[in-house]
Amino acid sequence: EVEILLRHHNHPNIVSVRDVYENENLVYLVQEYLKGGELLDKIFREKFLSEREASNVMYVIANTLNYLHTNMVVHRDLKPSNILYADDSCAASSLRICDFGFAKQLRAENGLLMTPCYTANFVAPEVLKMQGYHAACDVWSLGVLMYTMLFGQTPFAVKPNESSEVVLSRIESGRLDLVNNNWNKISDSARDLLTNMLNPEPSKRCTASMILSHPWIKNRDQLSLKLLTNFLPQDINQTKNSVKATFRAVNSTTKIPILEPVECSTLAQRRVRAKSIVANQSKNEKEKNSPVNNSSLNKK
């Protein structure tokens, strides 16, 4: 996480790192203060959202994803709570993508990742099936975010009391809840992009670059300002509970990786072993060159 952030934190829509401190066991990141809060909380406060506003948000995030993917980095945990505003204006341009704890630098050989790290409602079907996956997962998560912005609910865990089996089955099959008052109100262009981003087949899913060239993004200044989503208090609670329901579904059937202490990581252990080897070599050299050893050799 530290290495990826230090390499890319100068991008205007990636959280910046002010300083890094570490001791024997822990690493501390000092990052910019994002006082505007989470993206969805801002939307909930305003209660209504238009296609143009949603498209402006999508443009900023897709543009940032395209930058990361071009640099062979995938985020792998692109949920709303990891997308925040830097200031109180809550302008789309002040959005920041945060929490790169699950981010991965892709291997250039095959471009696939074999270690599933995901978060509940924003997990792609191929991750659930424990298959290798790549940047298409971030696009899937962005599609879920777009759906939530336009419809005020998540596309899979619609009811908080749905069973884990139902939720998981829906995610794996890519079945969306299209029986929604707003589905027929949004433009054909929005529906086209949304279904492409949430395609359960990664190879058929659009890329971040394709999102940027899609008419719904390119012509965002011409999109309707008609307010779509009406976030009533009960809607807000249902949306939040919906996400929790998906968390429960995934947790009940799949072991979710946890972030272990830094010293337990493969890299940290490798460094410890390397230091130990160097230390032993140095010790051996000193013993070999010590006066005691030399005198004993001379006696022989």
mmCIF file of N, CA and C in Angstrom, residues 79-164:
data_model
loop_
_atom_site.group_PDB
_atom_site.id
_atom_site.type_symbol
_atom_site.label_atom_id
_atom_site.label_comp_id
_atom_site.label_asym_id
_atom_site.label_seq_id
_atom_site.Cartn_x
_atom_site.Cartn_y
_atom_site.Cartn_z
ATOM 1 N N LYS A 79 -15.151 0.529 -2.958
ATOM 2 C CA LYS A 79 -16.493 0.680 -2.392
ATOM 3 C C LYS A 79 -16.723 2.156 -2.065
ATOM 4 N N PRO A 80 -17.980 2.566 -1.858
ATOM 5 C CA PRO A 80 -18.265 3.987 -1.618
ATOM 6 C C PRO A 80 -17.506 4.594 -0.450
ATOM 7 N N SER A 81 -17.278 3.811 0.604
ATOM 8 C CA SER A 81 -16.580 4.378 1.762
ATOM 9 C C SER A 81 -15.113 4.662 1.470
ATOM 10 N N ASN A 82 -14.612 4.186 0.341
ATOM 11 C CA ASN A 82 -13.229 4.472 -0.060
ATOM 12 C C ASN A 82 -13.159 5.578 -1.104
ATOM 13 N N ILE A 83 -14.274 6.273 -1.312
ATOM 14 C CA ILE A 83 -14.314 7.407 -2.230
ATOM 15 C C ILE A 83 -14.834 8.606 -1.443
ATOM 16 N N LEU A 84 -13.960 9.584 -1.201
ATOM 17 C CA LEU A 84 -14.301 10.713 -0.334
ATOM 18 C C LEU A 84 -14.024 12.039 -1.024
ATOM 19 N N TYR A 85 -14.637 13.092 -0.468
ATOM 20 C CA TYR A 85 -14.407 14.453 -0.950
ATOM 21 C C TYR A 85 -13.333 15.119 -0.101
ATOM 22 N N ALA A 86 -12.454 15.855 -0.773
ATOM 23 C CA ALA A 86 -11.351 16.511 -0.063
ATOM 24 C C ALA A 86 -11.807 17.754 0.692
ATOM 25 N N ASP A 87 -12.875 18.402 0.202
ATOM 26 C CA ASP A 87 -13.313 19.633 0.859
ATOM 27 C C ASP A 87 -14.835 19.703 0.924
ATOM 28 N N ASP A 88 -15.319 20.749 1.591
ATOM 29 C CA ASP A 88 -16.756 20.889 1.834
ATOM 30 C C ASP A 88 -17.555 21.240 0.583
ATOM 31 N N SER A 89 -16.890 21.668 -0.476
ATOM 32 C CA SER A 89 -17.617 22.014 -1.695
ATOM 33 C C SER A 89 -18.261 20.769 -2.314
ATOM 34 N N CYS A 90 -17.663 19.610 -2.033
ATOM 35 C CA CYS A 90 -18.156 18.326 -2.561
ATOM 36 C C CYS A 90 -18.291 18.359 -4.079
ATOM 37 N N ALA A 91 -17.399 19.114 -4.733
ATOM 38 C CA ALA A 91 -17.364 19.096 -6.195
ATOM 39 C C ALA A 91 -16.739 17.785 -6.641
ATOM 40 N N ALA A 92 -17.182 17.290 -7.795
ATOM 41 C CA ALA A 92 -16.669 16.012 -8.288
ATOM 42 C C ALA A 92 -15.149 16.025 -8.414
ATOM 43 N N SER A 93 -14.601 17.185 -8.763
ATOM 44 C CA SER A 93 -13.147 17.290 -8.947
ATOM 45 C C SER A 93 -12.371 17.089 -7.650
ATOM 46 N N SER A 94 -13.052 17.220 -6.488
ATOM 47 C CA SER A 94 -12.364 17.066 -5.208
ATOM 48 C C SER A 94 -12.443 15.633 -4.674
ATOM 49 N N LEU A 95 -12.983 14.721 -5.467
ATOM 50 C CA LEU A 95 -13.064 13.320 -5.036
ATOM 51 C C LEU A 95 -11.672 12.698 -4.935
ATOM 52 N N ARG A 96 -11.515 11.826 -3.960
ATOM 53 C CA ARG A 96 -10.263 11.098 -3.791
ATOM 54 C C ARG A 96 -10.560 9.609 -3.603
ATOM 55 N N ILE A 97 -9.793 8.776 -4.282
ATOM 56 C CA ILE A 97 -9.855 7.337 -4.036
ATOM 57 C C ILE A 97 -8.864 7.024 -2.917
ATOM 58 N N CYS A 98 -9.330 6.300 -1.902
ATOM 59 C CA CYS A 98 -8.514 6.043 -0.713
ATOM 60 C C CYS A 98 -8.367 4.548 -0.466
ATOM 61 N N ASP A 99 -7.677 4.233 0.602
ATOM 62 C CA ASP A 99 -7.525 2.871 1.114
ATOM 63 C C ASP A 99 -7.007 1.904 0.059
ATOM 64 N N PHE A 100 -5.710 1.911 -0.117
ATOM 65 C CA PHE A 100 -5.058 1.027 -1.084
ATOM 66 C C PHE A 100 -4.500 -0.225 -0.402
ATOM 67 N N GLY A 101 -5.131 -0.600 0.714
ATOM 68 C CA GLY A 101 -4.664 -1.763 1.463
ATOM 69 C C GLY A 101 -4.732 -3.061 0.684
ATOM 70 N N PHE A 102 -5.704 -3.171 -0.237
ATOM 71 C CA PHE A 102 -5.842 -4.371 -1.059
ATOM 72 C C PHE A 102 -5.311 -4.150 -2.472
ATOM 73 N N ALA A 103 -4.789 -2.964 -2.748
ATOM 74 C CA ALA A 103 -4.315 -2.652 -4.105
ATOM 75 C C ALA A 103 -3.153 -3.564 -4.483
ATOM 76 N N LYS A 104 -3.034 -3.804 -5.761
ATOM 77 C CA LYS A 104 -2.022 -4.730 -6.252
ATOM 78 C C LYS A 104 -1.380 -4.207 -7.515
ATOM 79 N N GLN A 105 -0.068 -4.356 -7.582
ATOM 80 C CA GLN A 105 0.654 -4.067 -8.816
ATOM 81 C C GLN A 105 0.600 -5.318 -9.674
ATOM 82 N N LEU A 106 -0.058 -5.214 -10.836
ATOM 83 C CA LEU A 106 -0.237 -6.388 -11.693
ATOM 84 C C LEU A 106 1.082 -6.928 -12.204
ATOM 85 N N ARG A 107 1.167 -8.225 -12.326
ATOM 86 C CA ARG A 107 2.318 -8.852 -12.953
ATOM 87 C C ARG A 107 2.170 -8.733 -14.461
ATOM 88 N N ALA A 108 3.157 -8.220 -15.097
ATOM 89 C CA ALA A 108 3.071 -7.970 -16.531
ATOM 90 C C ALA A 108 2.987 -9.255 -17.349
ATOM 91 N N GLU A 109 3.436 -10.382 -16.789
ATOM 92 C CA GLU A 109 3.461 -11.635 -17.548
ATOM 93 C C GLU A 109 2.059 -12.043 -18.007
ATOM 94 N N ASN A 110 1.081 -12.034 -17.083
ATOM 95 C CA ASN A 110 -0.252 -12.474 -17.467
ATOM 96 C C ASN A 110 -1.360 -11.505 -17.059
ATOM 97 N N GLY A 111 -1.030 -10.503 -16.267
ATOM 98 C CA GLY A 111 -2.032 -9.506 -15.889
ATOM 99 C C GLY A 111 -3.094 -10.018 -14.948
ATOM 100 N N LEU A 112 -2.931 -11.221 -14.376
ATOM 101 C CA LEU A 112 -3.958 -11.798 -13.511
ATOM 102 C C LEU A 112 -3.537 -11.777 -12.053
ATOM 103 N N LEU A 113 -4.517 -11.655 -11.186
ATOM 104 C CA LEU A 113 -4.289 -11.726 -9.754
ATOM 105 C C LEU A 113 -4.929 -12.999 -9.227
ATOM 106 N N MET A 114 -4.229 -13.664 -8.331
ATOM 107 C CA MET A 114 -4.748 -14.929 -7.827
ATOM 108 C C MET A 114 -5.079 -14.879 -6.341
ATOM 109 N N THR A 115 -5.079 -13.718 -5.735
ATOM 110 C CA THR A 115 -5.396 -13.584 -4.316
ATOM 111 C C THR A 115 -6.630 -12.724 -4.143
ATOM 112 N N PRO A 116 -7.805 -13.296 -3.986
ATOM 113 C CA PRO A 116 -9.029 -12.493 -3.890
ATOM 114 C C PRO A 116 -9.061 -11.618 -2.639
ATOM 115 N N CYS A 117 -9.175 -10.340 -2.833
ATOM 116 C CA CYS A 117 -9.400 -9.380 -1.748
ATOM 117 C C CYS A 117 -10.571 -8.522 -2.190
ATOM 118 N N TYR A 118 -11.621 -8.476 -1.430
ATOM 119 C CA TYR A 118 -12.807 -7.786 -1.906
ATOM 120 C C TYR A 118 -13.625 -7.314 -0.721
ATOM 121 N N THR A 119 -14.626 -6.539 -1.005
ATOM 122 C CA THR A 119 -15.517 -6.055 0.041
ATOM 123 C C THR A 119 -16.958 -6.259 -0.375
ATOM 124 N N ALA A 120 -17.611 -7.191 0.216
ATOM 125 C CA ALA A 120 -19.044 -7.387 0.211
ATOM 126 C C ALA A 120 -19.765 -7.059 -1.077
ATOM 127 N N ASN A 121 -20.535 -5.971 -1.039
ATOM 128 C CA ASN A 121 -21.453 -5.667 -2.128
ATOM 129 C C ASN A 121 -20.753 -5.303 -3.422
ATOM 130 N N PHE A 122 -19.444 -5.101 -3.382
ATOM 131 C CA PHE A 122 -18.718 -4.631 -4.555
ATOM 132 C C PHE A 122 -17.764 -5.699 -5.081
ATOM 133 N N VAL A 123 -18.142 -6.960 -4.908
ATOM 134 C CA VAL A 123 -17.305 -8.061 -5.355
ATOM 135 C C VAL A 123 -17.806 -8.593 -6.687
ATOM 136 N N ALA A 124 -16.889 -8.808 -7.616
ATOM 137 C CA ALA A 124 -17.246 -9.291 -8.949
ATOM 138 C C ALA A 124 -17.462 -10.807 -8.934
ATOM 139 N N PRO A 125 -18.237 -11.332 -9.884
ATOM 140 C CA PRO A 125 -18.543 -12.768 -9.892
ATOM 141 C C PRO A 125 -17.310 -13.654 -9.930
ATOM 142 N N GLU A 126 -16.301 -13.274 -10.714
ATOM 143 C CA GLU A 126 -15.132 -14.133 -10.841
ATOM 144 C C GLU A 126 -14.313 -14.202 -9.561
ATOM 145 N N VAL A 127 -14.467 -13.187 -8.690
ATOM 146 C CA VAL A 127 -13.786 -13.233 -7.401
ATOM 147 C C VAL A 127 -14.469 -14.253 -6.510
ATOM 148 N N LEU A 128 -15.797 -14.255 -6.525
ATOM 149 C CA LEU A 128 -16.540 -15.218 -5.733
ATOM 150 C C LEU A 128 -16.193 -16.644 -6.139
ATOM 151 N N LYS A 129 -15.922 -16.858 -7.385
ATOM 152 C CA LYS A 129 -15.581 -18.195 -7.882
ATOM 153 C C LYS A 129 -14.100 -18.507 -7.685
ATOM 154 N N MET A 130 -13.395 -17.650 -6.957
ATOM 155 C CA MET A 130 -11.979 -17.853 -6.639
ATOM 156 C C MET A 130 -11.118 -17.994 -7.890
ATOM 157 N N GLN A 131 -11.462 -17.278 -8.931
ATOM 158 C CA GLN A 131 -10.673 -17.313 -10.156
ATOM 159 C C GLN A 131 -9.694 -16.135 -10.164
ATOM 160 N N GLY A 132 -8.709 -16.232 -11.056
ATOM 161 C CA GLY A 132 -7.821 -15.085 -11.255
ATOM 162 C C GLY A 132 -8.643 -13.937 -11.814
ATOM 163 N N TYR A 133 -8.284 -12.737 -11.439
ATOM 164 C CA TYR A 133 -9.033 -11.597 -11.928
ATOM 165 C C TYR A 133 -8.105 -10.416 -12.118
ATOM 166 N N HIS A 134 -8.555 -9.425 -12.845
ATOM 167 C CA HIS A 134 -7.696 -8.298 -13.174
ATOM 168 C C HIS A 134 -8.461 -6.987 -13.030
ATOM 169 N N ALA A 135 -8.103 -6.001 -13.808
ATOM 170 C CA ALA A 135 -8.676 -4.663 -13.640
ATOM 171 C C ALA A 135 -10.182 -4.618 -13.872
ATOM 172 N N ALA A 136 -10.745 -5.631 -14.516
ATOM 173 C CA ALA A 136 -12.196 -5.653 -14.747
ATOM 174 C C ALA A 136 -12.977 -5.650 -13.439
ATOM 175 N N CYS A 137 -12.358 -6.096 -12.351
ATOM 176 C CA CYS A 137 -13.029 -6.088 -11.048
ATOM 177 C C CYS A 137 -13.325 -4.662 -10.581
ATOM 178 N N ASP A 138 -12.379 -3.762 -10.811
ATOM 179 C CA ASP A 138 -12.597 -2.372 -10.425
ATOM 180 C C ASP A 138 -13.747 -1.771 -11.222
ATOM 181 N N VAL A 139 -13.853 -2.150 -12.489
ATOM 182 C CA VAL A 139 -14.948 -1.653 -13.331
ATOM 183 C C VAL A 139 -16.274 -2.170 -12.804
ATOM 184 N N TRP A 140 -16.301 -3.425 -12.383
ATOM 185 C CA TRP A 140 -17.520 -4.001 -11.799
ATOM 186 C C TRP A 140 -17.958 -3.190 -10.578
ATOM 187 N N SER A 141 -17.024 -2.920 -9.679
ATOM 188 C CA SER A 141 -17.344 -2.164 -8.472
ATOM 189 C C SER A 141 -17.845 -0.767 -8.811
ATOM 190 N N LEU A 142 -17.261 -0.163 -9.830
ATOM 191 C CA LEU A 142 -17.693 1.159 -10.258
ATOM 192 C C LEU A 142 -19.112 1.091 -10.825
ATOM 193 N N GLY A 143 -19.440 -0.011 -11.487
ATOM 194 C CA GLY A 143 -20.795 -0.202 -11.993
ATOM 195 C C GLY A 143 -21.809 -0.298 -10.868
ATOM 196 N N VAL A 144 -21.430 -0.969 -9.783
ATOM 197 C CA VAL A 144 -22.313 -1.065 -8.618
ATOM 198 C C VAL A 144 -22.530 0.321 -8.018
ATOM 199 N N LEU A 145 -21.474 1.118 -7.976
ATOM 200 C CA LEU A 145 -21.589 2.481 -7.455
ATOM 201 C C LEU A 145 -22.523 3.318 -8.330
ATOM 202 N N MET A 146 -22.377 3.183 -9.650
ATOM 203 C CA MET A 146 -23.238 3.926 -10.575
ATOM 204 C C MET A 146 -24.694 3.536 -10.364
ATOM 205 N N TYR A 147 -24.945 2.246 -10.214
ATOM 206 C CA TYR A 147 -26.304 1.757 -9.980
ATOM 207 C C TYR A 147 -26.870 2.373 -8.698
ATOM 208 N N THR A 148 -26.067 2.371 -7.643
ATOM 209 C CA THR A 148 -26.515 2.890 -6.355
ATOM 210 C C THR A 148 -26.820 4.380 -6.433
ATOM 211 N N MET A 149 -25.993 5.132 -7.168
ATOM 212 C CA MET A 149 -26.237 6.572 -7.312
ATOM 213 C C MET A 149 -27.538 6.851 -8.053
ATOM 214 N N LEU A 150 -27.820 6.072 -9.084
ATOM 215 C CA LEU A 150 -28.994 6.335 -9.921
ATOM 216 C C LEU A 150 -30.289 5.808 -9.314
ATOM 217 N N PHE A 151 -30.177 4.689 -8.567
ATOM 218 C CA PHE A 151 -31.397 4.040 -8.096
ATOM 219 C C PHE A 151 -31.597 4.074 -6.589
ATOM 220 N N GLY A 152 -30.569 4.489 -5.851
ATOM 221 C CA GLY A 152 -30.735 4.583 -4.409
ATOM 222 C C GLY A 152 -30.717 3.251 -3.698
ATOM 223 N N GLN A 153 -30.251 2.201 -4.357
ATOM 224 C CA GLN A 153 -30.133 0.890 -3.740
ATOM 225 C C GLN A 153 -29.055 0.094 -4.466
ATOM 226 N N THR A 154 -28.608 -0.972 -3.828
ATOM 227 C CA THR A 154 -27.610 -1.817 -4.472
ATOM 228 C C THR A 154 -28.305 -2.804 -5.409
ATOM 229 N N PRO A 155 -27.607 -3.262 -6.436
ATOM 230 C CA PRO A 155 -28.266 -4.082 -7.450
ATOM 231 C C PRO A 155 -28.514 -5.526 -7.053
ATOM 232 N N PHE A 156 -27.965 -5.972 -5.920
ATOM 233 C CA PHE A 156 -28.089 -7.386 -5.582
ATOM 234 C C PHE A 156 -28.800 -7.617 -4.249
ATOM 235 N N ALA A 157 -28.275 -7.069 -3.165
ATOM 236 C CA ALA A 157 -28.897 -7.262 -1.857
ATOM 237 C C ALA A 157 -29.970 -6.212 -1.657
ATOM 238 N N VAL A 158 -31.104 -6.379 -2.322
ATOM 239 C CA VAL A 158 -32.144 -5.358 -2.281
ATOM 240 C C VAL A 158 -32.835 -5.326 -0.934
ATOM 241 N N LYS A 159 -33.079 -6.500 -0.359
ATOM 242 C CA LYS A 159 -33.744 -6.569 0.939
ATOM 243 C C LYS A 159 -32.744 -7.044 1.987
ATOM 244 N N PRO A 160 -32.673 -6.323 3.115
ATOM 245 C CA PRO A 160 -31.671 -6.667 4.122
ATOM 246 C C PRO A 160 -31.864 -8.043 4.745
ATOM 247 N N ASN A 161 -33.064 -8.616 4.612
ATOM 248 C CA ASN A 161 -33.312 -9.920 5.231
ATOM 249 C C ASN A 161 -33.178 -11.083 4.251
ATOM 250 N N GLU A 162 -32.667 -10.817 3.046
ATOM 251 C CA GLU A 162 -32.479 -11.892 2.082
ATOM 252 C C GLU A 162 -31.383 -12.842 2.544
ATOM 253 N N SER A 163 -31.534 -14.122 2.209
ATOM 254 C CA SER A 163 -30.565 -15.124 2.645
ATOM 255 C C SER A 163 -29.242 -14.944 1.907
ATOM 256 N N SER A 164 -28.182 -15.452 2.517
ATOM 257 C CA SER A 164 -26.865 -15.380 1.897
ATOM 258 C C SER A 164 -26.843 -16.091 0.554
#
